[in-house]
Coordinates of C-alpha atoms in Angstrom, one line a residue:
M1 CA 8.2 10.6 13.8
R2 CA 6.3 7.6 12.7
P3 CA 7.8 5.9 9.6
V4 CA 5.7 5.9 6.6
T5 CA 6.0 2.9 4.3
F6 CA 4.8 2.4 0.6
G7 CA 4.2 -1.2 -0.3
L8 CA 2.8 -2.7 -3.8
N9 CA 2.8 -5.5 -6.0
I10 CA 4.4 -5.0 -9.3
S11 CA 4.9 -6.9 -12.5
L12 CA 8.6 -7.7 -13.7
D13 CA 7.7 -4.9 -16.4
G14 CA 7.0 -2.3 -13.9
Y15 CA 3.1 -2.4 -14.1
C16 CA 1.1 -2.4 -10.9
D17 CA -2.4 -3.4 -11.9
H18 CA -3.6 -5.8 -9.1
M19 CA -5.9 -7.5 -11.6
T20 CA -3.0 -9.1 -13.7
L21 CA -0.9 -10.6 -10.7
N22 CA -1.6 -13.7 -9.1
P23 CA -1.3 -13.7 -5.4
G24 CA -1.0 -16.9 -3.3
E25 CA -1.1 -18.0 0.3
E26 CA 2.4 -17.3 0.8
L27 CA 1.8 -13.6 -0.6
Y28 CA -1.0 -12.9 1.8
D29 CA 1.0 -14.4 4.6
Y30 CA 3.7 -12.0 4.1
F31 CA 1.4 -8.9 3.7
T32 CA -0.6 -9.8 6.8
S33 CA 2.9 -10.1 8.8
M34 CA 3.8 -6.7 7.5
M35 CA 0.5 -5.3 9.1
D36 CA 2.1 -6.1 12.7
D37 CA 3.9 -3.0 12.5
V38 CA 1.0 -0.8 10.9
D39 CA -1.9 1.1 12.6
L40 CA -2.9 3.4 10.0
Y41 CA -3.3 3.0 6.1
F42 CA -3.4 6.0 3.9
F43 CA -5.2 5.6 0.4
G44 CA -6.1 7.4 -2.5
R45 CA -9.9 7.0 -3.6
V46 CA -9.0 4.4 -6.4
M47 CA -7.1 2.1 -4.2
Y48 CA -9.6 2.5 -1.4
Q49 CA -12.5 1.5 -3.8
L50 CA -10.4 -1.5 -5.0
M51 CA -9.9 -2.8 -1.6
F52 CA -13.2 -2.0 0.0
P53 CA -15.9 -3.5 0.5
Y54 CA -14.0 -6.5 -1.1
W55 CA -11.9 -7.1 1.9
S56 CA -14.3 -6.1 4.6
D57 CA -16.9 -8.9 2.9
I58 CA -14.3 -11.5 3.1
A59 CA -13.6 -10.7 6.6
K60 CA -17.1 -10.6 7.7
D61 CA -18.1 -14.0 5.8
Q62 CA -14.8 -15.7 6.0
S63 CA -15.4 -16.6 2.2
G64 CA -11.8 -16.7 1.1
T65 CA -8.9 -19.2 1.5
A66 CA -7.3 -19.1 4.9
G67 CA -4.7 -16.7 3.9
E68 CA -7.2 -14.3 2.4
N69 CA -9.3 -14.5 5.5
R70 CA -6.2 -13.8 8.0
F71 CA -5.3 -10.8 5.6
A72 CA -8.9 -9.6 5.4
E73 CA -9.5 -9.6 9.2
R74 CA -6.3 -7.8 10.1
F75 CA -6.6 -5.4 7.4
T76 CA -10.1 -4.2 8.0
A77 CA -9.2 -3.9 11.6
I78 CA -6.6 -1.1 11.0
D79 CA -7.8 2.6 10.9
K80 CA -7.7 4.3 7.4
V81 CA -7.6 7.6 5.8
V82 CA -8.7 8.1 2.2
V83 CA -7.9 11.3 0.3
S84 CA -10.9 11.9 -2.0
R85 CA -12.9 14.8 -3.2
T86 CA -15.6 12.8 -4.6
L87 CA -16.3 9.8 -2.2
E88 CA -19.3 10.6 -0.2
S89 CA -19.1 7.8 2.4
V90 CA -16.6 5.3 3.7
Q91 CA -16.8 2.0 5.7
G92 CA -16.2 1.4 9.4
N93 CA -12.8 2.7 10.8
T94 CA -12.1 4.9 8.0
R95 CA -12.2 8.8 7.5
I96 CA -12.2 11.1 4.3
V97 CA -9.6 13.9 3.9
R98 CA -10.7 16.1 1.2
G99 CA -7.3 17.6 -0.1
N100 CA -3.7 18.3 0.4
P101 CA -2.3 14.7 1.2
A102 CA 1.2 15.8 1.8
A103 CA 0.1 18.3 4.6
E104 CA -2.3 15.3 6.1
L105 CA 0.4 12.8 6.0
L106 CA 2.8 15.1 7.7
K107 CA 0.4 15.8 10.3
L108 CA -0.2 12.1 11.0
K109 CA 3.3 11.2 10.8
Q110 CA 3.9 13.6 13.8
Q111 CA 1.4 11.8 16.0
P112 CA 2.4 8.9 18.0
G113 CA 1.6 5.4 16.9
K114 CA 3.2 2.6 14.6
K115 CA 4.1 2.9 10.9
I116 CA 1.8 4.4 8.4
A117 CA 1.2 2.4 5.2
V118 CA 0.5 4.3 2.0
D119 CA -1.2 2.7 -0.7
S120 CA -1.7 5.1 -3.6
V121 CA 0.1 5.2 -6.9
S122 CA -1.8 8.4 -7.8
M123 CA -0.2 10.1 -4.6
L124 CA 3.3 8.7 -4.6
P125 CA 5.1 11.4 -6.5
E126 CA 3.9 14.1 -4.3
L127 CA 4.5 12.3 -1.1
I128 CA 8.0 11.3 -2.3
T129 CA 8.8 15.0 -3.3
A130 CA 7.5 16.0 0.2
G131 CA 10.1 13.5 1.7
L132 CA 7.3 11.6 3.5
I133 CA 8.0 8.1 2.3
D134 CA 10.7 6.4 4.7
E135 CA 10.4 2.8 3.2
F136 CA 9.3 0.9 0.0
N137 CA 8.1 -2.6 -0.1
L138 CA 7.6 -3.7 -3.6
V139 CA 6.8 -7.3 -4.4
V140 CA 8.0 -7.9 -7.9
H141 CA 5.9 -10.8 -9.6
P142 CA 7.5 -13.0 -12.3
V143 CA 5.0 -12.0 -14.9
M144 CA 5.3 -9.2 -17.9
T145 CA 2.0 -7.7 -18.5
G146 CA 2.7 -5.0 -20.9
Q147 CA -0.2 -3.0 -19.9
G148 CA -1.7 -1.1 -16.9
R149 CA -0.7 1.6 -14.5
R150 CA 3.1 2.4 -14.0
L151 CA 4.4 2.8 -10.5
L152 CA 5.8 6.1 -11.7
D153 CA 5.0 8.0 -14.8
A154 CA 8.0 9.7 -16.9
G155 CA 8.8 13.0 -15.2
S156 CA 6.7 12.6 -12.0
L157 CA 9.7 13.0 -9.8
H158 CA 11.8 16.2 -9.6
E159 CA 14.9 14.5 -8.7
Q160 CA 16.2 11.0 -8.1
L161 CA 15.4 9.2 -5.0
N162 CA 18.1 6.7 -3.8
L163 CA 17.3 3.9 -1.7
Q164 CA 19.2 1.4 0.4
L165 CA 18.2 -2.4 0.2
A166 CA 17.2 -3.6 3.6
D167 CA 15.9 -7.0 2.9
T168 CA 14.9 -9.3 0.1
I169 CA 12.5 -12.4 0.5
V170 CA 12.1 -14.8 -2.5
L171 CA 8.6 -16.5 -2.3
K172 CA 8.0 -20.0 -3.6
S173 CA 5.9 -18.4 -6.5
G174 CA 9.1 -16.9 -7.7
A175 CA 7.8 -13.3 -6.8
V176 CA 10.6 -11.3 -4.8
A177 CA 9.9 -9.1 -1.9
L178 CA 12.1 -6.0 -1.7
H179 CA 12.4 -3.9 1.3
Y180 CA 14.2 -0.3 0.6
R181 CA 14.7 2.4 3.1
K182 CA 15.3 6.1 2.0
R183 CA 19.0 7.0 2.4

């Protein structure tokens, strides 16, 4: 089966609001290199709308920094699935799934291919409970925001998930990239 990886930026105090974190070239290079092993993104609507059309516009007009442009080009080239009951249309190489994210991800996981990258905080508890997330890539930023969305809400998991640390990378910004695998 294809491995499924979950990745996200997070503040030191556990919030994952992308608007409060300060990415730099090194972080864009880190996430761009991670996409070498990914051939499908699995999004919820909120994350999809945060990422598009923003990144596809940067890829098209090369309006970002060098790191942002490389990230945007690679990111927009990868196929995507968005789980949404309300989205009416999506861009390019993206398709909409209307319901049952765990069943859809299981079906995709059983198909041949590279890793599937999940980028959805709202679906995370359901996908963990279904046993579908194999790896976690969290970049912890040296900032405390005191507000925003938490990675997991209290009581959202039915049982504890134990992980094994596979790799740690300390970025020049002080952010720490943590790669965990499910035990």
